[in-house]
C-alpha positions as a LaTeX table, in Angstrom:
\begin{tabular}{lrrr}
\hline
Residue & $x$ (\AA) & $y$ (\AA) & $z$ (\AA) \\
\hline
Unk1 & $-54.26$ & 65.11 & 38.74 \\
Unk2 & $-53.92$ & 65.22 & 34.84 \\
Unk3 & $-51.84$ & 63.09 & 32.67 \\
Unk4 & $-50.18$ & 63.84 & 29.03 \\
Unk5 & $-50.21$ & 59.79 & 27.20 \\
Unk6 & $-48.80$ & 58.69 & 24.06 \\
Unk7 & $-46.68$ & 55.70 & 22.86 \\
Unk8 & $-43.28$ & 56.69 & 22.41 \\
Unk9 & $-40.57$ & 54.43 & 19.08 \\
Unk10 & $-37.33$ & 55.95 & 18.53 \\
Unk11 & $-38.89$ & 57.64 & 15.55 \\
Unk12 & $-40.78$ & 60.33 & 17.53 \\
Unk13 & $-42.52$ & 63.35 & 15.72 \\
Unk14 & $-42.20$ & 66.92 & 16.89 \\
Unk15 & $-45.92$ & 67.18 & 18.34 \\
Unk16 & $-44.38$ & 64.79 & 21.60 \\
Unk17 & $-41.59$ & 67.06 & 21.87 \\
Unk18 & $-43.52$ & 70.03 & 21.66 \\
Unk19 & $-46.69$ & 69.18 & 23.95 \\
Unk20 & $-44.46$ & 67.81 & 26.50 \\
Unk21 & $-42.07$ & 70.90 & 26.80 \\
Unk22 & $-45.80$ & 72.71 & 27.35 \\
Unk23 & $-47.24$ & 70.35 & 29.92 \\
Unk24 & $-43.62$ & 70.47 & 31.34 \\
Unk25 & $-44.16$ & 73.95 & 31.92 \\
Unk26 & $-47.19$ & 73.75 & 33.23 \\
Unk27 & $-46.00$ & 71.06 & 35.95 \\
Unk28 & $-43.27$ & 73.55 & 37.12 \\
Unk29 & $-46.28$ & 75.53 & 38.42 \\
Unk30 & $-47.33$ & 73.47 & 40.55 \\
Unk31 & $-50.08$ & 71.38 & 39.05 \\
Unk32 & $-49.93$ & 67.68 & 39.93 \\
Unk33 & $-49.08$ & 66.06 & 36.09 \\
Unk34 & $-47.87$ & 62.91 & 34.96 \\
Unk35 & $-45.99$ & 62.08 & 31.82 \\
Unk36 & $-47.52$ & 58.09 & 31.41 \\
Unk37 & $-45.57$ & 56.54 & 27.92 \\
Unk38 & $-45.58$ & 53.34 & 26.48 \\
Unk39 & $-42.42$ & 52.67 & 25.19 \\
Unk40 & $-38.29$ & 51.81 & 26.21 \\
Unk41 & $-37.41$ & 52.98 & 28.80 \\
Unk42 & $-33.55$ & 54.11 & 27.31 \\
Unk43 & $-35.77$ & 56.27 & 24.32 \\
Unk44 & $-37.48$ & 57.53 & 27.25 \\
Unk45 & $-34.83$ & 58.99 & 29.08 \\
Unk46 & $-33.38$ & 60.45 & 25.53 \\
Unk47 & $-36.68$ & 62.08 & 25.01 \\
Unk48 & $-36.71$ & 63.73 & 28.59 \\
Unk49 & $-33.40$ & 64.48 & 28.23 \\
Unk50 & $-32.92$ & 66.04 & 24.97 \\
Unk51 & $-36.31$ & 68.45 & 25.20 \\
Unk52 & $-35.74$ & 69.67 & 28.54 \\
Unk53 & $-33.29$ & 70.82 & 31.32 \\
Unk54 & $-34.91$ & 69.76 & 34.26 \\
Unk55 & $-38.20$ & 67.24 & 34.19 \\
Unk56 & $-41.49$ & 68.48 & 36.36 \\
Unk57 & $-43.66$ & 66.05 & 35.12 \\
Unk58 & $-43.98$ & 62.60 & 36.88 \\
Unk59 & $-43.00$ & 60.16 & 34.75 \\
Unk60 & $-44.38$ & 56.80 & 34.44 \\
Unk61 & $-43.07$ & 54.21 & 31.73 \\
Unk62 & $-45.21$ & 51.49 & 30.99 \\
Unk63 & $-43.85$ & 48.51 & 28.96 \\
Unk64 & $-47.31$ & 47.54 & 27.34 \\
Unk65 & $-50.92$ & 49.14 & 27.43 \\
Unk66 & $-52.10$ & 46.90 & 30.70 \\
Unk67 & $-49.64$ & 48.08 & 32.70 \\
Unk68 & $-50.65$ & 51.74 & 31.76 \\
Unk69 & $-54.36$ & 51.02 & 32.15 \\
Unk70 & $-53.39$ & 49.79 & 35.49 \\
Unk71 & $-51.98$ & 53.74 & 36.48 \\
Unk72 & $-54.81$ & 54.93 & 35.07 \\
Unk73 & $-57.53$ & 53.08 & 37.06 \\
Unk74 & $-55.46$ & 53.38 & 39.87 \\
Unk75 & $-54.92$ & 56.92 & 39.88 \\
Unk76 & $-57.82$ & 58.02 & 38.47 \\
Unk77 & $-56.84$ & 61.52 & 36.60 \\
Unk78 & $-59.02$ & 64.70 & 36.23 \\
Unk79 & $-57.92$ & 65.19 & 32.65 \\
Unk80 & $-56.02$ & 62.50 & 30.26 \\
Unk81 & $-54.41$ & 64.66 & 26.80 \\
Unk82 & $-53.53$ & 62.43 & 23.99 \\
Unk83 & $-52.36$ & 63.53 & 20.21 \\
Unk84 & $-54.63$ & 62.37 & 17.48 \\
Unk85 & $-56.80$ & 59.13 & 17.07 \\
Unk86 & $-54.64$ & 55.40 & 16.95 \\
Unk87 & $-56.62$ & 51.74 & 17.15 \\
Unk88 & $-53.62$ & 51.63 & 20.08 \\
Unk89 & $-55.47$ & 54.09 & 22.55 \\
Unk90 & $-58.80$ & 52.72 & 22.74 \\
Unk91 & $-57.93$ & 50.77 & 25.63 \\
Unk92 & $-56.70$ & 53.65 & 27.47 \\
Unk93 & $-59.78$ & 55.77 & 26.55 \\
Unk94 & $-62.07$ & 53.46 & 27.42 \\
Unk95 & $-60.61$ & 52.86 & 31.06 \\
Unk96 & $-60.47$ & 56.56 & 31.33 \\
Unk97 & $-64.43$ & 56.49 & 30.83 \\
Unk98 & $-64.98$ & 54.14 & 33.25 \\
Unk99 & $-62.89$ & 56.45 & 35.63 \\
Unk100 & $-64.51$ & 59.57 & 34.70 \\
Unk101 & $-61.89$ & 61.45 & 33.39 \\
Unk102 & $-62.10$ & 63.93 & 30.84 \\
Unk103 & $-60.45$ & 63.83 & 27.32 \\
Unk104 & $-58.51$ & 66.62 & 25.99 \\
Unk105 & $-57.67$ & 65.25 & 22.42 \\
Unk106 & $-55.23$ & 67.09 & 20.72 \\
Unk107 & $-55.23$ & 67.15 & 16.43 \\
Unk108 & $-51.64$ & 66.97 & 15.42 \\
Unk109 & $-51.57$ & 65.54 & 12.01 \\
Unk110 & $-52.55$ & 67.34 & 9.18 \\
Unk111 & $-54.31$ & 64.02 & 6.98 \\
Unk112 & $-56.50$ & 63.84 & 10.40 \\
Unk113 & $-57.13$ & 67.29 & 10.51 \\
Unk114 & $-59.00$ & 66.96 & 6.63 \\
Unk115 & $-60.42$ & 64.24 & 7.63 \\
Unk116 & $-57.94$ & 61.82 & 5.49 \\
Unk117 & $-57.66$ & 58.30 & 6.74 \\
Unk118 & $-56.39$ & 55.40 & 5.64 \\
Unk119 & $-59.12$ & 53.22 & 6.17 \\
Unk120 & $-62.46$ & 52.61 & 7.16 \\
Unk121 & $-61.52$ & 51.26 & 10.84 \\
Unk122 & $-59.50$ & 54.41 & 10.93 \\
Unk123 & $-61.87$ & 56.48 & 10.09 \\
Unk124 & $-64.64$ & 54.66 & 12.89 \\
Unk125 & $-61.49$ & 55.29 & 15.73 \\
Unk126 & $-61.48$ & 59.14 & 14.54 \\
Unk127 & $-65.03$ & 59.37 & 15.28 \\
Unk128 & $-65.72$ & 57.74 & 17.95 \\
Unk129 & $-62.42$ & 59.64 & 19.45 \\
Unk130 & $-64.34$ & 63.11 & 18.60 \\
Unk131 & $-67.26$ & 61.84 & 20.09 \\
Unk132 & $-65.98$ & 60.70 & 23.65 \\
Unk133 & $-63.42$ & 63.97 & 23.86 \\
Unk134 & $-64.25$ & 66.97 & 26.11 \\
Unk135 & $-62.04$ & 69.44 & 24.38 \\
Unk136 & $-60.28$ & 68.80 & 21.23 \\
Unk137 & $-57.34$ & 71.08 & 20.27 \\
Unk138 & $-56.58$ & 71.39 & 16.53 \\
Unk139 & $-52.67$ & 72.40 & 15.55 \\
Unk140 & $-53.90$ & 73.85 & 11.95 \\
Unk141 & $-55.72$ & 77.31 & 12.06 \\
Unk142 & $-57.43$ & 76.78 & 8.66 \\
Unk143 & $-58.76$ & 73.33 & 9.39 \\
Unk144 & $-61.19$ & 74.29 & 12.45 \\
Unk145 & $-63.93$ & 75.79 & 9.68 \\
Unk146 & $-64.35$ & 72.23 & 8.67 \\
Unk147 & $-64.33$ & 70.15 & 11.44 \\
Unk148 & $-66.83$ & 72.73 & 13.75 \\
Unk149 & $-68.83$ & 72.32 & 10.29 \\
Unk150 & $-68.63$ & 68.23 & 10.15 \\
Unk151 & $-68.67$ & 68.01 & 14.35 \\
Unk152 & $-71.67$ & 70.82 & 14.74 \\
Unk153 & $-71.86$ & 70.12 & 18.61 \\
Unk154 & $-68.09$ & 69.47 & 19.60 \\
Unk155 & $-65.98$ & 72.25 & 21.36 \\
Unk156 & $-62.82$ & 72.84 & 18.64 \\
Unk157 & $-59.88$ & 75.52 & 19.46 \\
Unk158 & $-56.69$ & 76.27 & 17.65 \\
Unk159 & $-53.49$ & 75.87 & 19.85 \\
Unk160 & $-52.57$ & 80.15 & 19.47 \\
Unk161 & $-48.94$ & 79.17 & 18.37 \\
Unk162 & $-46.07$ & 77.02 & 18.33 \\
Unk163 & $-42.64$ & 77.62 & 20.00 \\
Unk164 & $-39.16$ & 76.63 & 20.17 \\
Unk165 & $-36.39$ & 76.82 & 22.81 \\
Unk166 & $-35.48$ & 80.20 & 22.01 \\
Unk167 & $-32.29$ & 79.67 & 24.15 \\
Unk168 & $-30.71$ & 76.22 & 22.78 \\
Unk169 & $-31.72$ & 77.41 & 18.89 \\
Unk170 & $-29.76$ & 80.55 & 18.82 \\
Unk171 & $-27.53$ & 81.23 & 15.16 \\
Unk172 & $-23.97$ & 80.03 & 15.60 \\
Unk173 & $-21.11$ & 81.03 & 13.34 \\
Unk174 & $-22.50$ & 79.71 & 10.45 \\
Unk175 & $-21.25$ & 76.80 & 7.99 \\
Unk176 & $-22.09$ & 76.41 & 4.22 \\
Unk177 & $-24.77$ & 73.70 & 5.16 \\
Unk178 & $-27.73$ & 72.93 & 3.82 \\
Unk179 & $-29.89$ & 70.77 & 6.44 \\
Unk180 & $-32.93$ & 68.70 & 6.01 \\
Unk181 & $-33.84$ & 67.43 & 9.12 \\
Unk182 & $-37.12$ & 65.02 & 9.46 \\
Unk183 & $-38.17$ & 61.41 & 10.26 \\
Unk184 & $-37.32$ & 59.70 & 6.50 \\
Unk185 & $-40.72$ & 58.77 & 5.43 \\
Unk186 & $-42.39$ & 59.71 & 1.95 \\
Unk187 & $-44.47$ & 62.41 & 3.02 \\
Unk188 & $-41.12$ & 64.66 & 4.36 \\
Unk189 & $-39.99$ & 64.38 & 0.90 \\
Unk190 & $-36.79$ & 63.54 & 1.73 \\
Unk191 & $-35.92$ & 62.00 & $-1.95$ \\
Unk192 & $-37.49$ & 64.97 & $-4.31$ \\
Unk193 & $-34.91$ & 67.41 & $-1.89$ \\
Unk194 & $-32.08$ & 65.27 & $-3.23$ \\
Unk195 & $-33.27$ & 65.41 & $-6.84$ \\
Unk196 & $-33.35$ & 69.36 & $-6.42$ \\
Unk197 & $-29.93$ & 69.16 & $-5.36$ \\
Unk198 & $-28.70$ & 67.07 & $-8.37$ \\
Unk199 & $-29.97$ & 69.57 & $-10.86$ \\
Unk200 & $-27.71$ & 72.12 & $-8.55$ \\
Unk201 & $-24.78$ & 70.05 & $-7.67$ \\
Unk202 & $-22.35$ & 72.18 & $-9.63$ \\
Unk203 & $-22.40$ & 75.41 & $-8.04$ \\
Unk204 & $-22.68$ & 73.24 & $-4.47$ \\
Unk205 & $-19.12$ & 72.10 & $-5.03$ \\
Unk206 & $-18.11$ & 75.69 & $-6.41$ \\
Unk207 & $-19.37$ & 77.16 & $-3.41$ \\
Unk208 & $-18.37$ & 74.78 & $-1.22$ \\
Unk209 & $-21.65$ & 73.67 & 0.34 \\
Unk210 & $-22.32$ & 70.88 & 2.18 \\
Unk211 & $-25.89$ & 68.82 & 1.94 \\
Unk212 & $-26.87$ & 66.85 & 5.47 \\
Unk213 & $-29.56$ & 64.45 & 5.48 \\
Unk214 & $-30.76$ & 63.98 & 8.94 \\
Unk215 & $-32.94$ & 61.25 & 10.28 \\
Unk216 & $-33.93$ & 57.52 & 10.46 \\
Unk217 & $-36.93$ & 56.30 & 9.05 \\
Unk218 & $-38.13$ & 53.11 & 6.35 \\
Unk219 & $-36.60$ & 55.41 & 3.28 \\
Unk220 & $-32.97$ & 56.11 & 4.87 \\
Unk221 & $-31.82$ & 52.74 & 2.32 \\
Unk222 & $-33.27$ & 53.78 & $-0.40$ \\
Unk223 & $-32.19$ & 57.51 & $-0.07$ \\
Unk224 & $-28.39$ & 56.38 & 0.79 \\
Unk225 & $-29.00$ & 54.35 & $-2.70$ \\
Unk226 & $-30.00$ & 57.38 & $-4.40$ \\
Unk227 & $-27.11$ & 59.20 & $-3.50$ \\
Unk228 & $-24.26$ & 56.89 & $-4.49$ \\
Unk229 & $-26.51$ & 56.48 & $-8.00$ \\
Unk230 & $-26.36$ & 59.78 & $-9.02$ \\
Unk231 & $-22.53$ & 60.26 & $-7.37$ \\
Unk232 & $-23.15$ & 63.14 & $-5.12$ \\
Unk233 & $-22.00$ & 61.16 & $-1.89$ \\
Unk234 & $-19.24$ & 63.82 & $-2.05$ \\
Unk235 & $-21.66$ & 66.69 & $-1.16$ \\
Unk236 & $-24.49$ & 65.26 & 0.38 \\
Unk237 & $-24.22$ & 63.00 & 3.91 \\
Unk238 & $-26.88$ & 61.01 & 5.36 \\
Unk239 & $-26.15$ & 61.81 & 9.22 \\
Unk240 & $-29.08$ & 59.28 & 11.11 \\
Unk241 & $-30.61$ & 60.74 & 13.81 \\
Unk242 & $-28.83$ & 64.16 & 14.83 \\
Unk243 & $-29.88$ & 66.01 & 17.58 \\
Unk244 & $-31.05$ & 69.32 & 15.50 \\
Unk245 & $-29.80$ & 71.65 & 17.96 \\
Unk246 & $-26.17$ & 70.36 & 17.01 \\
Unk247 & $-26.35$ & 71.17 & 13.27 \\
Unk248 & $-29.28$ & 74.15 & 12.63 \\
Unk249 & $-27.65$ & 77.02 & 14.79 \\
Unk250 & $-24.44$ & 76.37 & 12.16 \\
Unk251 & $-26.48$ & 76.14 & 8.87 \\
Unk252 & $-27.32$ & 78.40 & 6.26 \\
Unk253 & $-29.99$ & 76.85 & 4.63 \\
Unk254 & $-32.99$ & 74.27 & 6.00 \\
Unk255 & $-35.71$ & 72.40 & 3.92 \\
Unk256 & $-38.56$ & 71.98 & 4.72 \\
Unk257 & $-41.25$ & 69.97 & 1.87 \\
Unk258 & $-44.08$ & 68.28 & 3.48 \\
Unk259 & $-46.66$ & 66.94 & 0.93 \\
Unk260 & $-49.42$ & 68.89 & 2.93 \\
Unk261 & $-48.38$ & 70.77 & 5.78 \\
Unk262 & $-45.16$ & 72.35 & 7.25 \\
Unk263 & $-46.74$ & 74.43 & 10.04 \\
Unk264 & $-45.97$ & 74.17 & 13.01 \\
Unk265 & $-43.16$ & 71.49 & 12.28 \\
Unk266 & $-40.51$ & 71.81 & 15.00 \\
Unk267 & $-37.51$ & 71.34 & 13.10 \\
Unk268 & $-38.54$ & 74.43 & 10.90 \\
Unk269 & $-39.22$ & 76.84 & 14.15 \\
Unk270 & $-35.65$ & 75.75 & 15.24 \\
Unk271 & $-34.41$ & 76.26 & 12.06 \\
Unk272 & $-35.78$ & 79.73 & 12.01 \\
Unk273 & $-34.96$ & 80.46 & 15.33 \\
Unk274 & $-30.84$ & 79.41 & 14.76 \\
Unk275 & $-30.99$ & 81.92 & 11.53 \\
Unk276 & $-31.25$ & 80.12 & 8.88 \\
Unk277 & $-32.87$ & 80.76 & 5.28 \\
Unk278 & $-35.89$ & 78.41 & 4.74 \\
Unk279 & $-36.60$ & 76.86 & 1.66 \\
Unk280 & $-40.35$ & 75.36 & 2.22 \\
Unk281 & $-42.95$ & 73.87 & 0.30 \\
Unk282 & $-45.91$ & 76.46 & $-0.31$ \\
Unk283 & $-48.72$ & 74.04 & 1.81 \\
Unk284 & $-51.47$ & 74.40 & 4.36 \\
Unk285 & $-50.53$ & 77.15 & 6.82 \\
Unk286 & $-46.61$ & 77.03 & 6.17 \\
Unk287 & $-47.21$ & 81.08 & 4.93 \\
Unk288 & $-47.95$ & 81.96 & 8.74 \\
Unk289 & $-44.32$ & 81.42 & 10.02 \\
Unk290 & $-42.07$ & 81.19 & 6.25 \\
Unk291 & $-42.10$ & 85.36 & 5.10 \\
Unk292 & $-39.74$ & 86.58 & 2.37 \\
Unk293 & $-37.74$ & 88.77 & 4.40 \\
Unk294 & $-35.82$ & 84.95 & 5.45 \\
Unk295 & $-37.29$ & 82.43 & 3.44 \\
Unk296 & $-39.23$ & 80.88 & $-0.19$ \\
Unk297 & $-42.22$ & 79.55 & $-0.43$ \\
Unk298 & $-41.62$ & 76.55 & $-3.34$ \\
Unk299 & $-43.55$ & 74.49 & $-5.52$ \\
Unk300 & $-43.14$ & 70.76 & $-5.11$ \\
Unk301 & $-40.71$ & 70.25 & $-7.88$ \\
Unk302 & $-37.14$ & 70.05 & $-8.53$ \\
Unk303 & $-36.66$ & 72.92 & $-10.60$ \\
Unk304 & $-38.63$ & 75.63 & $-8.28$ \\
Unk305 & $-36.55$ & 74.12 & $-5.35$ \\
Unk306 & $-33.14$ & 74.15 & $-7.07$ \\
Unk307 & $-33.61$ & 77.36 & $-8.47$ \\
Unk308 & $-34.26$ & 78.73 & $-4.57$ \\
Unk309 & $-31.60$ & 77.26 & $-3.24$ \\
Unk310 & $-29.46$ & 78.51 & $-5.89$ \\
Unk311 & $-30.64$ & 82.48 & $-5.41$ \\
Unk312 & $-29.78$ & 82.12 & $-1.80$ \\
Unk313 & $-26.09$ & 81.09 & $-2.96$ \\
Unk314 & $-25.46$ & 83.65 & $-5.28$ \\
Unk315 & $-26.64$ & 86.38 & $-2.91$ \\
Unk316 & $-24.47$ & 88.42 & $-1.22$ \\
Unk317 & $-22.84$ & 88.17 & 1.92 \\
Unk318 & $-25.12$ & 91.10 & 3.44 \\
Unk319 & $-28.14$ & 89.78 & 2.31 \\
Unk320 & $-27.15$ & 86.33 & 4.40 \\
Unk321 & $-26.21$ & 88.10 & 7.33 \\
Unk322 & $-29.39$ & 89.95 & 6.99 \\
Unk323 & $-31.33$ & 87.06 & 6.41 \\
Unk324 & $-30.50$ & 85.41 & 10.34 \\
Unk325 & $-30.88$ & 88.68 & 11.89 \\
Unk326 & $-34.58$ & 88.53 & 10.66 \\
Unk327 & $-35.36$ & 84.89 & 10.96 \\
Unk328 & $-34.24$ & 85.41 & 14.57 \\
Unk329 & $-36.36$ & 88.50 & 15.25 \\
Unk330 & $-39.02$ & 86.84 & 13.61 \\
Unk331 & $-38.91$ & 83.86 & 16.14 \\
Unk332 & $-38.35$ & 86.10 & 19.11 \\
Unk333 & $-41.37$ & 87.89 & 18.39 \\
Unk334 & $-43.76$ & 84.37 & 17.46 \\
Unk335 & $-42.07$ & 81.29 & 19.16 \\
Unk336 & $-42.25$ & 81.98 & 22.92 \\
Unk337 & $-43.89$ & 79.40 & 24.92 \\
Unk338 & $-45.68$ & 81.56 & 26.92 \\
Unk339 & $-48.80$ & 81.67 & 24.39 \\
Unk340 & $-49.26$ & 78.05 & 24.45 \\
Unk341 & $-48.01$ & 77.55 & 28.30 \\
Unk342 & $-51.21$ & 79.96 & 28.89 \\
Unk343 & $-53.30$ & 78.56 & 26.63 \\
Unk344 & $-53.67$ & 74.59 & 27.55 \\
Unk345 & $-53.24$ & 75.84 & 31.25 \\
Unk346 & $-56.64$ & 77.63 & 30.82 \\
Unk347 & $-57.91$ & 74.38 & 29.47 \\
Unk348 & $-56.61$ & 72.09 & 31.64 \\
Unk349 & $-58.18$ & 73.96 & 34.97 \\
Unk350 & $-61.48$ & 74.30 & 32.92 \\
Unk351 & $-61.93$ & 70.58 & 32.16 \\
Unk352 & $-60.54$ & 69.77 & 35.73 \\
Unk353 & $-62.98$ & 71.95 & 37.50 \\
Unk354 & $-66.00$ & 70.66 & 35.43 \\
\hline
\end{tabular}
């Protein structure tokens, strides 16, 4: 038996979403799996429901961390997988010592991933999370150097690629929208994209664009501030939470300016997948899935990002059409699930057989 556990808020991050379409997968083959969150049980069923068409994955929802540890002593699981390192799971890691299961700990965020913490006591749950782990997965390709160089005797891979639902995130007939879809928190860079479109607001309204903000997070106030300061509530919209696979297959354009990292985010492989032009922030890895042929790699400041945005305007008709036929290829060819399916499979069986 193996189990996939992670606290789940309404403000859920695309490594969930993408790990449980995977372990999903892997469920519909037959392998005994359990989906164990801590969370509401209403989010819950959103999740489930919004990332996949039918669920293969037992799922248990636990209303606090006893109740969970409870499963978990009870059923007593080959393999637990868990993303990153939080003060939250050390309950639930050390109950899964006691009941001898092994830990496949999976590196999702890119500050863990260079060792970037926010405090000490952070920094002592990273370790000692390396340190119990069987198997730890790392999402960033050019991060593993460090960490096999800083962990000499722990067993690192890199997940092979990311995916998308090739068949929800398909282009539609496309609208003159320009979509930035993310959790609003500071690192997304949610308010530097709407200073980038101020300093191109003109030729927006001339061209009859439309700018939607989408997501909830601690900045959506100060963001919907911003907007009515500078006057552009005509142009730009602050949606809330939108399911992306209602708005990305109909835009033209999607933003995407993490601080430090926009690979694999899964807004940008739908985004790319539904056709549309990507405008990202030249970071980490983000050059393994942005090329030119559909997309710019920016610098992190208004005038680089206006002036992209702007080029992608004033190009011709062909060159847009042009520009979803390739993103879509480009998906097709990179964003199956396959690679990934096979991938954590392999490592699942290992660590159960061991």
């Amino acid at each position: 038996m193996y189990v996939f556990f992670f606290y789940l808020s309404k403000y859920y991050g695309g490594a969930e979403r993408r790990l449980f379409r995977v372990f999903n997968k892997i469920a519909e083959d037959g392998l005994d799996f359990d989906l164990l969150i801590i969370g509401d049980r209403n989010i819950v069923e959103e999740f489930i429901k919004s990332n996949v068409d039918k669920c293969y994955l037992k799922v248990v929802v636990c209303k606090n961390v006893l109740q969970a540890i409870k499963i978990i002593f009870k059923r007593k699981y080959r393999v637990i997988c868990f993303t990153d390192s939080r003060l939250l799971y050390l309950p639930i890691l050390l109950i899964s010592m006691v009941t001898r299961t092994k830990r496949l700990m999976i590196i999702a965020s890119i500050k863990l991933s260079e060792l970037e913490f926010e405090n000490y006591i952070a920094k002592l749950v990273f370790n000692f999370t390396i340190k119990i782990s069987k198997h730890i997965d790392v999402l960033y390709p050019s991060k593993v150097p460090m960490l096999r160089k800083v962990y000499p005797n722990k067993k690192f891979t890199t997940t092979p690629n990311s995916f998308t639902d090739l068949n929800k995130f398909i282009p539609n007939e496309k609208k003159n929208i320009i979509s930035f879809v993310s959790r609003l928190v500071k690192d997304k860079n949610a308010k530097l994209f709407l200073e980038s479109i101020v300093l191109c607001k003109e030729i927006i309204r001339e061209r009859k664009y439309k700018v939607y903000l989408c997501g909830n997070g601690p900045e959506f106030s100060n963001l919907l501030k911003y907007v009515e300061d500078k006057n552009i509530s005509d142009i730009v919209e602050l949606k809330g939470y939108i399911n992306p696979k209602d708005i990305l297959p109909f835009s033209r354009i999607f933003m995407s300016l993490q601080i430090n990292e926009n690979y694999p985010s899964q807004s940008l492989l739908e985004a790319i997948s539904s056709g549309c032009y990507i405008v990202a922030s030249n970071k980490g890895d983000t050059k393994c899935i942005v090329k030119e042929q559909f997309g710019k790699l920016v610098e992190l400041n208004e005038k680089s990002i206006s002036k992209s945005i702007i080029d992608y305007i004033e190009s011709s008709d062909n060159n847009k059409e042009l520009v979803i036929q390739q993103a879509r290829d480009f998906a097709i060819k990179n964003f199956d699930i396959s690679i990934s399916y096979k991938y954590f499979k392999n490592i699942l069986l290992n660590l159960g057989e061991k």
